[in-house]
GROMACS .gro file of C-alpha atoms in nm:
model
  488
    1MET     CA    1  -0.713  -1.926   3.710
    2GLU     CA    2  -0.520  -2.133   3.485
    3LYS     CA    3  -0.217  -1.995   3.394
    4THR     CA    4  -0.032  -1.968   3.032
    5MET     CA    5   0.281  -1.820   2.884
    6ASP     CA    6   0.289  -1.616   2.649
    7GLU     CA    7   0.536  -1.634   2.334
    8CYS     CA    8   0.777  -1.423   2.484
    9GLY     CA    9   0.789  -1.703   2.826
   10ASN     CA   10   0.633  -1.476   3.041
   11VAL     CA   11   0.378  -1.612   3.241
   12ARG     CA   12  -0.037  -1.477   3.205
   13MET     CA   13  -0.272  -1.493   3.403
   14ASP     CA   14  -0.567  -1.470   3.219
   15ARG     CA   15  -0.604  -1.722   2.850
   16GLY     CA   16  -0.671  -1.410   2.636
   17SER     CA   17  -0.377  -1.246   2.615
   18GLN     CA   18  -0.138  -1.523   2.417
   19VAL     CA   19   0.083  -1.235   2.230
   20CYS     CA   20   0.416  -1.158   2.313
   21PRO     CA   21   0.368  -0.766   2.397
   22PHE     CA   22   0.563  -0.518   2.205
   23GLY     CA   23   0.931  -0.442   2.235
   24ILE     CA   24   1.253  -0.493   2.153
   25ARG     CA   25   1.202  -0.822   2.007
   26ASP     CA   26   1.016  -0.690   1.730
   27LYS     CA   27   1.238  -0.432   1.666
   28ILE     CA   28   1.495  -0.626   1.598
   29GLY     CA   29   1.315  -0.850   1.389
   30TYR     CA   30   1.184  -0.548   1.200
   31MET     CA   31   1.491  -0.474   1.090
   32PHE     CA   32   1.635  -0.769   0.971
   33GLY     CA   33   1.389  -0.737   0.777
   34ASP     CA   34   1.492  -0.468   0.586
   35PHE     CA   35   1.828  -0.520   0.599
   36GLY     CA   36   1.721  -0.913   0.358
   37ASN     CA   37   1.548  -0.603   0.152
   38ASP     CA   38   1.878  -0.392   0.075
   39PHE     CA   39   2.077  -0.721   0.029
   40SER     CA   40   1.915  -0.690  -0.317
   41PHE     CA   41   1.801  -0.387  -0.368
   42ILE     CA   42   2.129  -0.137  -0.206
   43PHE     CA   43   2.337  -0.421  -0.371
   44ALA     CA   44   2.062  -0.325  -0.743
   45SER     CA   45   2.096   0.004  -0.732
   46ASN     CA   46   2.465   0.057  -0.664
   47TYR     CA   47   2.624  -0.222  -0.900
   48LEU     CA   48   2.388  -0.323  -1.093
   49MET     CA   49   2.423  -0.007  -1.425
   50VAL     CA   50   2.805  -0.100  -1.308
   51PHE     CA   51   2.742  -0.444  -1.409
   52TYR     CA   52   2.568  -0.381  -1.661
   53THR     CA   53   2.760  -0.138  -1.891
   54LYS     CA   54   3.084  -0.270  -1.717
   55VAL     CA   55   3.023  -0.613  -1.765
   56LEU     CA   56   2.787  -0.695  -2.001
   57GLY     CA   57   2.862  -0.407  -2.276
   58LEU     CA   58   2.525  -0.255  -2.288
   59SER     CA   59   2.482   0.115  -2.334
   60GLY     CA   60   2.344   0.414  -2.080
   61PHE     CA   61   2.098   0.449  -2.298
   62VAL     CA   62   1.950   0.077  -2.307
   63VAL     CA   63   2.018   0.065  -1.935
   64GLY     CA   64   1.786   0.366  -1.812
   65LEU     CA   65   1.489   0.252  -2.052
   66LEU     CA   66   1.534  -0.094  -1.890
   67PHE     CA   67   1.438   0.099  -1.552
   68MET     CA   68   1.187   0.333  -1.623
   69GLY     CA   69   0.977   0.060  -1.846
   70ALA     CA   70   1.024  -0.153  -1.523
   71ARG     CA   71   0.839   0.094  -1.352
   72GLY     CA   72   0.564   0.076  -1.545
   73VAL     CA   73   0.503  -0.300  -1.468
   74ASP     CA   74   0.517  -0.197  -1.134
   75ALA     CA   75   0.227   0.052  -1.116
   76PHE     CA   76   0.001  -0.273  -1.175
   77THR     CA   77   0.254  -0.552  -0.962
   78ASP     CA   78   0.292  -0.293  -0.660
   79VAL     CA   79  -0.107  -0.189  -0.627
   80THR     CA   80  -0.237  -0.530  -0.672
   81MET     CA   81   0.036  -0.668  -0.389
   82GLY     CA   82  -0.130  -0.469  -0.208
   83ARG     CA   83  -0.497  -0.469  -0.258
   84ILE     CA   84  -0.430  -0.839  -0.206
   85VAL     CA   85  -0.299  -0.881   0.127
   86ASP     CA   86  -0.559  -0.570   0.231
   87HIS     CA   87  -0.879  -0.884   0.113
   88MET     CA   88  -0.718  -1.149   0.235
   89HIS     CA   89  -0.790  -1.370   0.469
   90PRO     CA   90  -0.573  -1.357   0.822
   91ALA     CA   91  -0.360  -1.676   0.883
   92LYS     CA   92  -0.326  -1.759   1.220
   93ASN     CA   93  -0.004  -1.646   1.207
   94GLY     CA   94  -0.154  -1.230   1.061
   95ARG     CA   95  -0.177  -1.086   0.736
   96PHE     CA   96   0.163  -0.963   0.654
   97ARG     CA   97   0.438  -1.166   0.807
   98PRO     CA   98   0.325  -1.481   0.600
   99TRP     CA   99   0.416  -1.321   0.252
  100ILE     CA  100   0.793  -1.285   0.408
  101LYS     CA  101   0.843  -1.645   0.467
  102TRP     CA  102   0.687  -1.740   0.133
  103GLY     CA  103   0.891  -1.442  -0.069
  104CYS     CA  104   1.172  -1.500   0.127
  105VAL     CA  105   1.354  -1.709  -0.193
  106PRO     CA  106   1.191  -1.594  -0.474
  107VAL     CA  107   1.372  -1.292  -0.438
  108ALA     CA  108   1.694  -1.423  -0.297
  109VAL     CA  109   1.665  -1.659  -0.613
  110SER     CA  110   1.540  -1.419  -0.876
  111SER     CA  111   1.851  -1.151  -0.756
  112SER     CA  112   2.137  -1.316  -0.837
  113ILE     CA  113   2.037  -1.489  -1.164
  114MET     CA  114   1.999  -1.119  -1.281
  115TYR     CA  115   2.442  -1.118  -1.257
  116LEU     CA  116   2.532  -1.357  -1.451
  117TYR     CA  117   2.913  -1.239  -1.562
  118MET     CA  118   2.897  -1.546  -1.843
  119ALA     CA  119   2.618  -1.314  -2.021
  120GLY     CA  120   2.888  -1.092  -2.101
  121ASP     CA  121   2.933  -1.359  -2.419
  122TRP     CA  122   2.595  -1.424  -2.475
  123PRO     CA  123   2.415  -1.246  -2.847
  124TYR     CA  124   2.347  -0.900  -2.809
  125GLY     CA  125   1.989  -1.046  -2.856
  126LEU     CA  126   2.009  -1.326  -2.605
  127LYS     CA  127   2.127  -1.091  -2.331
  128LEU     CA  128   1.890  -0.812  -2.356
  129ALA     CA  129   1.640  -1.062  -2.316
  130TYR     CA  130   1.797  -1.163  -2.028
  131VAL     CA  131   1.848  -0.859  -1.898
  132ILE     CA  132   1.490  -0.792  -1.881
  133VAL     CA  133   1.373  -1.157  -1.773
  134THR     CA  134   1.529  -1.165  -1.525
  135TYR     CA  135   1.486  -0.740  -1.368
  136LEU     CA  136   1.102  -0.790  -1.409
  137LEU     CA  137   1.089  -1.103  -1.239
  138TRP     CA  138   1.283  -0.894  -0.928
  139SER     CA  139   1.206  -0.579  -0.972
  140SER     CA  140   0.737  -0.626  -1.014
  141PHE     CA  141   0.711  -1.014  -0.886
  142CYS     CA  142   0.898  -1.147  -0.613
  143TYR     CA  143   1.026  -0.793  -0.437
  144THR     CA  144   0.707  -0.674  -0.457
  145ALA     CA  145   0.543  -0.957  -0.294
  146ILE     CA  146   0.790  -0.954  -0.011
  147ASN     CA  147   0.860  -0.553   0.047
  148ILE     CA  148   0.485  -0.473   0.039
  149PRO     CA  149   0.376  -0.696   0.283
  150TYR     CA  150   0.645  -0.625   0.509
  151GLY     CA  151   0.640  -0.146   0.504
  152SER     CA  152   0.289  -0.303   0.552
  153MET     CA  153   0.330  -0.502   0.910
  154ALA     CA  154   0.474  -0.168   1.052
  155SER     CA  155   0.125  -0.048   1.129
  156VAL     CA  156  -0.045  -0.325   1.280
  157ILE     CA  157   0.315  -0.454   1.473
  158SER     CA  158   0.179  -0.137   1.707
  159SER     CA  159  -0.091   0.130   1.743
  160ASP     CA  160   0.159   0.318   1.948
  161ILE     CA  161   0.351   0.641   1.767
  162ARG     CA  162   0.596   0.588   1.952
  163HIS     CA  163   0.652   0.200   1.891
  164ARG     CA  164   0.610   0.280   1.495
  165ALA     CA  165   0.816   0.535   1.549
  166SER     CA  166   1.129   0.331   1.681
  167LEU     CA  167   0.978   0.048   1.412
  168SER     CA  168   1.128   0.288   1.128
  169THR     CA  169   1.406   0.375   1.328
  170PHE     CA  170   1.564   0.028   1.346
  171ARG     CA  171   1.403  -0.048   1.035
  172SER     CA  172   1.646   0.211   0.883
  173ILE     CA  173   1.916   0.027   1.079
  174GLY     CA  174   1.897  -0.273   0.917
  175ALA     CA  175   1.903  -0.041   0.569
  176SER     CA  176   2.249   0.130   0.691
  177LEU     CA  177   2.378  -0.213   0.812
  178ALA     CA  178   2.333  -0.395   0.436
  179GLY     CA  179   2.465  -0.054   0.334
  180LEU     CA  180   2.727  -0.087   0.552
  181VAL     CA  181   2.837  -0.504   0.460
  182ILE     CA  182   2.814  -0.412   0.067
  183GLY     CA  183   2.960  -0.064   0.066
  184LEU     CA  184   3.252  -0.223   0.264
  185LEU     CA  185   3.280  -0.496   0.123
  186VAL     CA  186   3.141  -0.511  -0.291
  187PRO     CA  187   3.448  -0.231  -0.355
  188LEU     CA  188   3.705  -0.456  -0.293
  189VAL     CA  189   3.588  -0.722  -0.453
  190VAL     CA  190   3.431  -0.670  -0.762
  191TYR     CA  191   3.691  -0.383  -0.828
  192ARG     CA  192   4.100  -0.391  -0.910
  193THR     CA  193   4.310  -0.208  -1.012
  194ASP     CA  194   4.547  -0.282  -1.329
  195GLU     CA  195   4.921  -0.238  -1.396
  196ALA     CA  196   4.856   0.122  -1.571
  197GLY     CA  197   4.725   0.228  -1.209
  198ASN     CA  198   4.370   0.189  -1.358
  199GLN     CA  199   4.019   0.045  -1.207
  200ILE     CA  200   3.888  -0.264  -1.380
  201VAL     CA  201   3.562  -0.449  -1.305
  202ILE     CA  202   3.640  -0.812  -1.177
  203PRO     CA  203   3.280  -0.941  -1.407
  204GLU     CA  204   3.230  -1.340  -1.191
  205ALA     CA  205   3.267  -1.126  -0.838
  206PHE     CA  206   2.972  -1.024  -0.948
  207THR     CA  207   2.777  -1.328  -0.969
  208LEU     CA  208   2.880  -1.466  -0.616
  209THR     CA  209   2.912  -1.146  -0.419
  210ALA     CA  210   2.471  -1.165  -0.543
  211VAL     CA  211   2.442  -1.530  -0.444
  212VAL     CA  212   2.526  -1.494  -0.028
  213PHE     CA  213   2.355  -1.160  -0.046
  214GLY     CA  214   2.079  -1.380  -0.155
  215VAL     CA  215   2.144  -1.675   0.135
  216LEU     CA  216   2.201  -1.375   0.390
  217SER     CA  217   1.901  -1.192   0.225
  218VAL     CA  218   1.688  -1.556   0.290
  219VAL     CA  219   1.837  -1.585   0.672
  220CYS     CA  220   1.696  -1.212   0.747
  221TYR     CA  221   1.392  -1.203   0.641
  222MET     CA  222   1.371  -1.508   0.844
  223LEU     CA  223   1.436  -1.360   1.140
  224CYS     CA  224   1.186  -1.089   1.146
  225TYR     CA  225   0.939  -1.365   1.020
  226PHE     CA  226   0.952  -1.563   1.340
  227LEU     CA  227   1.044  -1.222   1.599
  228CYS     CA  228   0.800  -0.956   1.479
  229ARG     CA  229   0.403  -1.040   1.564
  230GLU     CA  230   0.118  -0.905   1.449
  231ARG     CA  231  -0.179  -0.745   1.738
  232VAL     CA  232  -0.375  -0.468   1.619
  233SER     CA  233  -0.643  -0.614   1.402
  234PHE     CA  234  -0.972  -0.441   1.184
  235GLU     CA  235  -1.221  -0.607   1.073
  236LYS     CA  236  -1.365  -0.598   0.685
  237LYS     CA  237  -1.688  -0.561   0.640
  238GLU     CA  238  -1.836  -0.901   0.491
  239GLY     CA  239  -1.932  -0.847   0.073
  240HIS     CA  240  -1.837  -0.498   0.020
  241LYS     CA  241  -1.661  -0.438  -0.232
  242GLU     CA  242  -1.493  -0.163  -0.349
  243ASN     CA  243  -1.510   0.054  -0.682
  244VAL     CA  244  -1.157   0.029  -0.825
  245GLY     CA  245  -1.167   0.483  -0.915
  246SER     CA  246  -1.335   0.517  -0.551
  247MET     CA  247  -0.966   0.322  -0.448
  248LEU     CA  248  -0.790   0.580  -0.649
  249GLY     CA  249  -1.023   0.860  -0.610
  250ASP     CA  250  -1.017   0.828  -0.185
  251LEU     CA  251  -0.607   0.862  -0.191
  252TRP     CA  252  -0.647   1.086  -0.486
  253LYS     CA  253  -0.751   1.321  -0.203
  254ASN     CA  254  -0.457   1.188   0.098
  255ARG     CA  255  -0.301   1.454   0.047
  256PRO     CA  256  -0.065   1.296   0.311
  257LEU     CA  257  -0.015   1.098   0.157
  258LEU     CA  258   0.060   1.245  -0.192
  259SER     CA  259   0.325   1.533  -0.131
  260LEU     CA  260   0.555   1.209   0.039
  261VAL     CA  261   0.484   1.081  -0.251
  262CYS     CA  262   0.636   1.388  -0.432
  263ALA     CA  263   0.967   1.363  -0.192
  264ALA     CA  264   0.989   0.992  -0.233
  265LEU     CA  265   1.079   1.076  -0.610
  266VAL     CA  266   1.254   1.399  -0.529
  267LEU     CA  267   1.468   1.180  -0.302
  268LEU     CA  268   1.549   0.902  -0.385
  269LEU     CA  269   1.584   1.066  -0.763
  270ALA     CA  270   1.891   1.229  -0.536
  271ASN     CA  271   2.041   0.906  -0.341
  272MET     CA  272   2.025   0.656  -0.611
  273LEU     CA  273   2.155   0.891  -0.876
  274GLY     CA  274   2.385   0.980  -0.619
  275GLN     CA  275   2.521   0.650  -0.510
  276ALA     CA  276   2.546   0.501  -0.832
  277MET     CA  277   2.732   0.828  -0.993
  278ASN     CA  278   2.991   0.760  -0.686
  279ASN     CA  279   3.113   0.446  -0.877
  280TYR     CA  280   3.178   0.634  -1.128
  281LEU     CA  281   3.347   0.969  -0.933
  282PHE     CA  282   3.562   0.718  -0.747
  283LEU     CA  283   3.651   0.501  -1.051
  284ASP     CA  284   3.757   0.825  -1.344
  285TYR     CA  285   3.643   1.155  -1.060
  286PHE     CA  286   3.942   1.087  -0.808
  287LYS     CA  287   4.096   0.723  -0.896
  288ASN     CA  288   4.029   0.591  -0.547
  289THR     CA  289   3.825   0.310  -0.522
  290ASN     CA  290   3.889   0.273  -0.193
  291ALA     CA  291   3.849   0.614  -0.104
  292LEU     CA  292   3.434   0.500  -0.251
  293ALA     CA  293   3.446   0.211   0.033
  294VAL     CA  294   3.500   0.445   0.317
  295LEU     CA  295   3.302   0.691   0.165
  296ASN     CA  296   3.008   0.401   0.222
  297VAL     CA  297   3.158   0.337   0.555
  298ILE     CA  298   3.130   0.739   0.700
  299SER     CA  299   2.759   0.810   0.490
  300ILE     CA  300   2.627   0.492   0.760
  301ALA     CA  301   2.843   0.566   1.038
  302ALA     CA  302   2.637   0.868   1.028
  303VAL     CA  303   2.268   0.735   1.043
  304LEU     CA  304   2.425   0.476   1.349
  305VAL     CA  305   2.481   0.800   1.500
  306LEU     CA  306   2.189   0.952   1.496
  307ALA     CA  307   1.918   0.657   1.552
  308PRO     CA  308   2.009   0.607   1.897
  309PHE     CA  309   1.855   0.964   1.944
  310VAL     CA  310   1.588   0.978   1.656
  311SER     CA  311   1.262   0.884   1.894
  312LYS     CA  312   1.344   1.084   2.141
  313ILE     CA  313   1.375   1.351   1.856
  314ALA     CA  314   1.098   1.237   1.675
  315VAL     CA  315   0.845   1.289   1.965
  316ARG     CA  316   1.016   1.624   2.110
  317PHE     CA  317   0.966   1.793   1.762
  318GLY     CA  318   0.751   1.585   1.519
  319LYS     CA  319   0.832   1.351   1.252
  320LYS     CA  320   0.770   1.611   1.009
  321GLU     CA  321   0.951   1.857   1.152
  322ALA     CA  322   1.265   1.732   1.186
  323GLY     CA  323   1.306   1.514   0.843
  324ALA     CA  324   1.222   1.892   0.739
  325LEU     CA  325   1.468   2.022   0.887
  326GLY     CA  326   1.773   1.725   0.776
  327MET     CA  327   1.666   1.786   0.451
  328LEU     CA  328   1.749   2.127   0.454
  329GLY     CA  329   2.115   2.088   0.599
  330ALA     CA  330   2.176   1.782   0.336
  331GLY     CA  331   2.081   2.039   0.009
  332SER     CA  332   2.289   2.315   0.182
  333ILE     CA  333   2.585   2.078   0.183
  334TYR     CA  334   2.594   1.926  -0.126
  335VAL     CA  335   2.569   2.250  -0.265
  336LEU     CA  336   2.828   2.372  -0.113
  337LEU     CA  337   3.044   2.129  -0.256
  338TYR     CA  338   2.929   2.185  -0.587
  339PHE     CA  339   3.061   2.500  -0.519
  340LEU     CA  340   3.410   2.458  -0.382
  341LYS     CA  341   3.506   2.172  -0.666
  342VAL     CA  342   3.664   1.933  -0.409
  343LYS     CA  343   3.944   1.804  -0.459
  344SER     CA  344   4.061   1.658  -0.159
  345ILE     CA  345   3.938   1.319  -0.080
  346PRO     CA  346   4.003   1.411   0.307
  347LEU     CA  347   3.734   1.680   0.243
  348PHE     CA  348   3.546   1.584   0.055
  349LEU     CA  349   3.480   1.273   0.291
  350GLY     CA  350   3.417   1.461   0.620
  351LEU     CA  351   3.167   1.735   0.394
  352LEU     CA  352   2.940   1.517   0.273
  353PHE     CA  353   2.986   1.315   0.559
  354LEU     CA  354   2.801   1.591   0.708
  355GLY     CA  355   2.492   1.564   0.450
  356THR     CA  356   2.461   1.212   0.517
  357VAL     CA  357   2.309   1.353   0.847
  358GLY     CA  358   2.052   1.571   0.703
  359VAL     CA  359   1.959   1.259   0.530
  360GLY     CA  360   1.985   0.952   0.791
  361LEU     CA  361   1.741   1.181   0.994
  362PHE     CA  362   1.466   1.159   0.731
  363ASN     CA  363   1.566   0.846   0.649
  364LEU     CA  364   1.552   0.655   0.979
  365ILE     CA  365   1.207   0.867   1.069
  366VAL     CA  366   1.037   0.788   0.644
  367TRP     CA  367   0.949   0.489   0.748
  368ALA     CA  368   0.661   0.649   1.065
  369PHE     CA  369   0.542   0.883   0.820
  370ILE     CA  370   0.415   0.587   0.665
  371THR     CA  371   0.224   0.452   0.914
  372ASP     CA  372   0.053   0.850   1.016
  373ILE     CA  373  -0.069   0.788   0.681
  374ILE     CA  374  -0.217   0.471   0.689
  375ASP     CA  375  -0.369   0.586   0.979
  376TYR     CA  376  -0.465   0.976   0.850
  377GLN     CA  377  -0.631   0.770   0.540
  378GLU     CA  378  -0.898   0.580   0.795
  379VAL     CA  379  -1.035   0.828   0.966
  380ALA     CA  380  -1.069   0.978   0.683
  381THR     CA  381  -1.264   0.748   0.486
  382GLY     CA  382  -1.303   0.508   0.766
  383LYS     CA  383  -1.144   0.238   0.580
  384ARG     CA  384  -0.822   0.053   0.658
  385GLU     CA  385  -0.601  -0.011   0.376
  386ASP     CA  386  -0.233  -0.080   0.585
  387GLY     CA  387  -0.112  -0.246   0.171
  388THR     CA  388  -0.264  -0.007  -0.081
  389VAL     CA  389  -0.175   0.319   0.011
  390TYR     CA  390   0.205   0.173   0.120
  391ALA     CA  391   0.202   0.002  -0.238
  392VAL     CA  392   0.099   0.339  -0.415
  393TYR     CA  393   0.449   0.479  -0.174
  394SER     CA  394   0.654   0.186  -0.246
  395PHE     CA  395   0.497   0.214  -0.619
  396ALA     CA  396   0.659   0.574  -0.569
  397ARG     CA  397   1.007   0.448  -0.409
  398LYS     CA  398   1.092   0.202  -0.743
  399VAL     CA  399   0.996   0.497  -0.981
  400GLY     CA  400   1.231   0.737  -0.743
  401GLN     CA  401   1.491   0.476  -0.786
  402ALA     CA  402   1.434   0.428  -1.158
  403LEU     CA  403   1.433   0.742  -1.252
  404ALA     CA  404   1.833   0.774  -1.082
  405GLY     CA  405   1.914   0.444  -1.300
  406GLY     CA  406   1.726   0.604  -1.607
  407LEU     CA  407   1.937   0.936  -1.585
  408GLY     CA  408   2.221   0.804  -1.459
  409GLY     CA  409   2.197   0.612  -1.794
  410PHE     CA  410   2.136   0.941  -2.022
  411VAL     CA  411   2.349   1.122  -1.841
  412LEU     CA  412   2.595   0.938  -1.842
  413THR     CA  413   2.625   0.880  -2.250
  414ALA     CA  414   2.518   1.290  -2.223
  415ILE     CA  415   2.796   1.395  -2.046
  416GLY     CA  416   3.003   1.207  -2.286
  417TYR     CA  417   3.163   0.846  -2.048
  418VAL     CA  418   3.227   0.574  -2.305
  419SER     CA  419   3.148   0.227  -2.078
  420GLU     CA  420   3.467   0.071  -2.307
  421ALA     CA  421   3.712   0.358  -2.215
  422SER     CA  422   3.942   0.228  -1.974
  423VAL     CA  423   4.071   0.645  -1.912
  424GLN     CA  424   3.770   0.880  -2.024
  425ALA     CA  425   3.819   1.181  -2.249
  426PRO     CA  426   3.881   1.539  -2.070
  427GLY     CA  427   3.612   1.668  -1.856
  428VAL     CA  428   3.399   1.346  -1.821
  429PRO     CA  429   3.528   1.368  -1.494
  430GLU     CA  430   3.428   1.658  -1.355
  431ARG     CA  431   3.134   1.614  -1.490
  432ILE     CA  432   3.017   1.346  -1.347
  433TYR     CA  433   3.109   1.535  -1.038
  434THR     CA  434   2.857   1.839  -1.130
  435VAL     CA  435   2.568   1.541  -1.112
  436ALA     CA  436   2.731   1.334  -0.826
  437THR     CA  437   2.723   1.688  -0.671
  438LEU     CA  438   2.539   1.923  -0.760
  439VAL     CA  439   2.135   1.668  -0.833
  440PRO     CA  440   2.159   1.539  -0.508
  441GLY     CA  441   2.182   1.871  -0.351
  442VAL     CA  442   1.852   2.075  -0.529
  443CYS     CA  443   1.638   1.702  -0.496
  444TYR     CA  444   1.698   1.756  -0.084
  445LEU     CA  445   1.566   2.135  -0.099
  446VAL     CA  446   1.285   2.033  -0.248
  447VAL     CA  447   1.224   1.750  -0.029
  448PHE     CA  448   1.218   2.017   0.224
  449LEU     CA  449   1.022   2.291   0.005
  450VAL     CA  450   0.739   1.950  -0.002
  451MET     CA  451   0.774   1.834   0.334
  452GLN     CA  452   0.764   2.169   0.527
  453PHE     CA  453   0.435   2.339   0.292
  454TYR     CA  454   0.287   2.136   0.186
  455TYR     CA  455   0.255   1.737   0.392
  456PRO     CA  456  -0.013   1.821   0.673
  457LEU     CA  457   0.038   1.555   0.932
  458SER     CA  458   0.245   1.841   1.202
  459ARG     CA  459   0.320   1.643   1.575
  460GLY     CA  460  -0.008   1.764   1.681
  461GLU     CA  461  -0.219   1.621   1.335
  462VAL     CA  462  -0.067   1.280   1.419
  463GLU     CA  463  -0.188   1.260   1.844
  464LYS     CA  464  -0.562   1.401   1.713
  465ASN     CA  465  -0.565   1.130   1.462
  466THR     CA  466  -0.431   0.813   1.687
  467VAL     CA  467  -0.700   1.007   2.019
  468ILE     CA  468  -0.943   0.949   1.678
  469LEU     CA  469  -0.879   0.573   1.581
  470GLN     CA  470  -0.857   0.447   1.967
  471GLU     CA  471  -1.179   0.642   2.084
  472ARG     CA  472  -1.308   0.421   1.677
  473HIS     CA  473  -1.203   0.081   1.738
  474GLY     CA  474  -1.154   0.049   2.131
  475ASN     CA  475  -0.808  -0.010   2.358
  476GLN     CA  476  -0.935  -0.478   2.179
  477LYS     CA  477  -0.873  -0.372   1.826
  478THR     CA  478  -0.611  -0.170   1.830
  479GLY     CA  479  -0.375  -0.337   2.028
  480GLY     CA  480  -0.467  -0.216   2.377
  481LYS     CA  481  -0.169  -0.084   2.566
  482GLU     CA  482   0.153  -0.268   2.501
  483GLY     CA  483   0.354  -0.036   2.684
  484ILE     CA  484   0.436   0.336   2.706
  485ARG     CA  485   0.781   0.339   2.682
  486SER     CA  486   0.965   0.315   2.319
  487GLU     CA  487   1.331   0.461   2.311
  488ILE     CA  488   1.599   0.277   2.093
   0.00000   0.00000   0.00000
């Protein structure tokens, strides 16, 4: 029998198996995918409002309207992208991977042009048009065109639930590493202290930072493209044209998806609003933006400390069970912070670290929930809709992000925050503290209730669905035996 080589360079005795077995190569590649995503996503989530209000001089109310309005566009672009990747004819390098190669440069360019500091000197009408066009170009089109295929790809890299849990963990590690770079370096680059001791922004630093992050994101996306492989394939019914109403009806009956969408809305509201308000918290309440960099480091440290144990926790207790417990712990810590009214930065950072551990536990396994839901959808309806299911969840995340950005802008206006002022009026910093602690705390407790009492995919249900699909498709179509152990 003729010997052949697979993509990893291993000798194969059969001619028909040329795809590299699932392993660390896929995990690292998938990690770099979210690393690339979050060079633009986290940077925008944490600093785009600061850029719009402090550099361009827009009011928080106007920024909030922009973030909310863009989600109406996403309602169409996200789901449309999901349907495209579900129904397109797979290329030789897969159904989802090609989009990563095609979309990486447009994402980098569209993200970079959102932060042109010279736009601050433009007439108000031109400035507003610039903000609307560039934000929609990035968030609703370019980012969607790469994020939907990337997120959907996890379900076809492997059919093994332990492999998928490890992909979710490595994806979250990638996001954490991006968050570490952004959280540690950006405050040191975009802020400086004036002679009076006040923290002010450096407009041109936003533009330079965005361009550097754009270049780095392209590198990360290409590493994801070259390192990951699609192994799971599903046959499409020839000539079958599904009615859109029927598709939406099936999704509406998908209880796991609906519950995770609800959880995602509330979770992203808490995460993004908290991250956005932290900029103002350390700028105006603690008056120490260097401490903001420390906060970002310890937040990432909590995730990295948990990462080696998440696969074992998920297998031992179940993803639903572990995620709900993490949210209960995080919510309790944030509510405690609100009541304590902490003035000490070290004490605040220490308690926030504990809360971040709970949030990190949930975020490390959240992407594995999606692959479980995709399997559930196929078991329930007989139709494989990786891209569509992920698109609905992605849209929910964007809505949560928009709510955070929108409410953040509205709240800043409501509590009396003045963008142009170097020193805020008495009482405003204390109100910022309330928003930054109480709102995330309540939101995390709501996520706990949703996951604990409404989300139905316990560990036993996930294992049962996996067995059903393996029996339905057979080993050849579901990726075969790709290796049982998948630890981090």
